[in-house]
Amino acid sequence: AQSVAQPEDQVNVAEGNPLTVKCTYSVSGNPYLFWYVQYPNRGLQFLLKYITGDNLVKGSYGFEAEFNKSQTSFHLKKPSALVSDSALYFCAVRLRMDSSYKLIFGSGTRLLVRP
Amino acid sequence: GAGVSQSPSNKVTEKGKDVELRCDPISGHTALYWYRQRLGQGLEFLIYFQGNSAPDKSGLPSDRFSAERTGESVSTLTIQRTQQEDSAVYLCASSQGTQETQYFGPGTRLLVL
């Protein structure tokens, strides 16, 4: 079965420090990979995606993610965290050959950036 | 332009009642998705519409759930005889094509008492 794992329920980091939010996936084919962010009482906002090409993908708000095929991972990173980055982050995968193109989501990781 | 909009933003209903949730996709987006987000969990796929093709209903949890879409515009998700376990945030997303990024609406928070 296709699945996405976000092993950390919460990540705590001090403002100005680098942050990493982990994501691993298990799919039977080549995936498209996504990160979304959810602020309180708001919908999901798209951050970045990996389709093909360069394994390092840059997205909104200074975030980036690295696709690692051998480790089946797509960790989200930012060199210097801001308090305003505190939110719920979701990793998602979509199969290239899935005719419905639906997204399969991880359970989410809450990022808390302290001043 | 305007993003995906959903209404109502909140809905409280009694067990056994029917509810209708509405989604207005981004103009020009041909694909539309419904997802459910239970408290503290990730999103679960419910149903997918693409143009005039038959919808993918594989994620609907029971026959109490149904959805319609008129052309490439508004979609309505209907839950009949609501149960307490239906309480969740229902999110709609649309994309320009099936292989494009999905953009999400703010969701409808449903509470079944």
Short mmCIF file of C-alpha atoms in Angstrom, two decimals, chain B residues 18-110:
data_model
loop_
_atom_site.label_atom_id
_atom_site.label_comp_id
_atom_site.label_asym_id
_atom_site.label_seq_id
_atom_site.Cartn_x
_atom_site.Cartn_y
_atom_site.Cartn_z
CA ASP B 18 -28.30 15.53 6.06
CA VAL B 19 -25.70 18.19 5.24
CA GLU B 20 -24.47 19.77 2.03
CA LEU B 21 -21.04 21.28 1.66
CA ARG B 22 -20.14 23.51 -1.26
CA CYS B 23 -16.90 24.10 -3.12
CA ASP B 24 -16.14 26.76 -5.73
CA PRO B 25 -12.88 25.88 -7.49
CA ILE B 26 -10.45 28.31 -9.02
CA SER B 27 -11.80 29.47 -12.36
CA GLY B 28 -10.41 27.39 -15.21
CA HIS B 29 -9.39 24.48 -13.02
CA THR B 30 -10.66 21.26 -14.52
CA ALA B 31 -9.85 18.89 -11.67
CA LEU B 32 -11.58 19.03 -8.28
CA TYR B 33 -10.93 16.95 -5.17
CA TRP B 34 -12.59 16.45 -1.80
CA TYR B 35 -10.59 15.40 1.25
CA ARG B 36 -11.50 14.86 4.89
CA GLN B 37 -9.26 15.85 7.81
CA ARG B 38 -10.10 14.37 11.16
CA LEU B 39 -8.79 16.03 14.28
CA GLY B 40 -5.05 15.51 14.63
CA GLN B 41 -4.78 13.48 11.45
CA GLY B 42 -3.72 13.92 7.88
CA LEU B 43 -6.05 14.29 4.96
CA GLU B 44 -8.00 11.39 3.51
CA PHE B 45 -8.99 11.42 -0.15
CA LEU B 46 -12.74 11.18 -0.75
CA ILE B 47 -13.57 11.85 -4.41
CA TYR B 48 -12.11 13.33 -7.58
CA PHE B 49 -13.72 14.98 -10.61
CA GLN B 50 -12.03 15.67 -13.93
CA GLY B 51 -14.01 17.29 -16.72
CA ASN B 52 -16.73 15.03 -18.06
CA SER B 53 -15.01 11.84 -16.98
CA ALA B 54 -16.62 9.55 -14.43
CA PRO B 55 -15.57 10.65 -10.95
CA ASP B 56 -13.22 8.54 -8.85
CA LYS B 57 -15.32 7.74 -5.78
CA SER B 58 -12.90 5.23 -4.30
CA GLY B 59 -12.31 7.24 -1.14
CA LEU B 60 -15.93 7.71 -0.08
CA PRO B 61 -16.25 5.96 3.30
CA SER B 62 -19.87 4.84 2.93
CA ASP B 63 -22.94 5.17 0.72
CA ARG B 64 -24.09 8.02 2.95
CA PHE B 65 -21.50 10.17 1.17
CA SER B 66 -22.05 11.48 -2.34
CA ALA B 67 -20.81 14.37 -4.43
CA GLU B 68 -21.75 16.14 -7.62
CA ARG B 69 -20.07 18.61 -9.88
CA THR B 70 -21.69 20.71 -12.56
CA GLY B 71 -19.34 20.92 -15.52
CA GLU B 72 -16.08 22.45 -14.42
CA SER B 73 -17.57 24.61 -11.69
CA VAL B 74 -19.21 24.18 -8.33
CA SER B 75 -19.20 20.89 -6.46
CA THR B 76 -21.44 19.77 -3.62
CA LEU B 77 -20.55 17.06 -1.10
CA THR B 78 -23.59 15.58 0.60
CA ILE B 79 -23.56 13.51 3.75
CA GLN B 80 -26.83 11.79 4.55
CA ARG B 81 -27.90 10.65 8.01
CA THR B 82 -24.81 12.15 9.60
CA GLN B 83 -23.01 10.28 12.36
CA GLN B 84 -20.72 11.63 15.04
CA GLU B 85 -17.72 10.05 13.33
CA ASP B 86 -18.40 12.30 10.33
CA SER B 87 -17.19 15.26 12.40
CA ALA B 88 -14.13 16.59 10.61
CA VAL B 89 -12.87 19.37 8.38
CA TYR B 90 -13.83 18.80 4.76
CA LEU B 91 -11.35 20.32 2.34
CA CYS B 92 -11.79 20.93 -1.34
CA ALA B 93 -8.92 21.36 -3.78
CA SER B 94 -8.69 22.15 -7.47
CA SER B 95 -5.96 21.97 -10.07
CA GLN B 96 -5.54 23.28 -13.59
CA GLY B 97 -5.04 19.81 -14.91
CA THR B 98 -4.70 16.41 -13.42
CA GLN B 99 -0.94 16.67 -13.17
CA GLU B 100 -0.80 20.15 -11.77
CA THR B 101 -0.51 21.33 -8.19
CA GLN B 102 -3.67 21.09 -6.10
CA TYR B 103 -4.77 24.28 -4.36
CA PHE B 104 -6.92 23.98 -1.28
CA GLY B 105 -9.85 25.92 0.06
CA PRO B 106 -10.19 26.92 3.75
CA GLY B 107 -12.40 23.93 4.51
CA THR B 108 -15.76 23.37 6.16
CA ARG B 109 -15.60 22.36 9.80
CA LEU B 110 -18.45 19.91 10.43
#
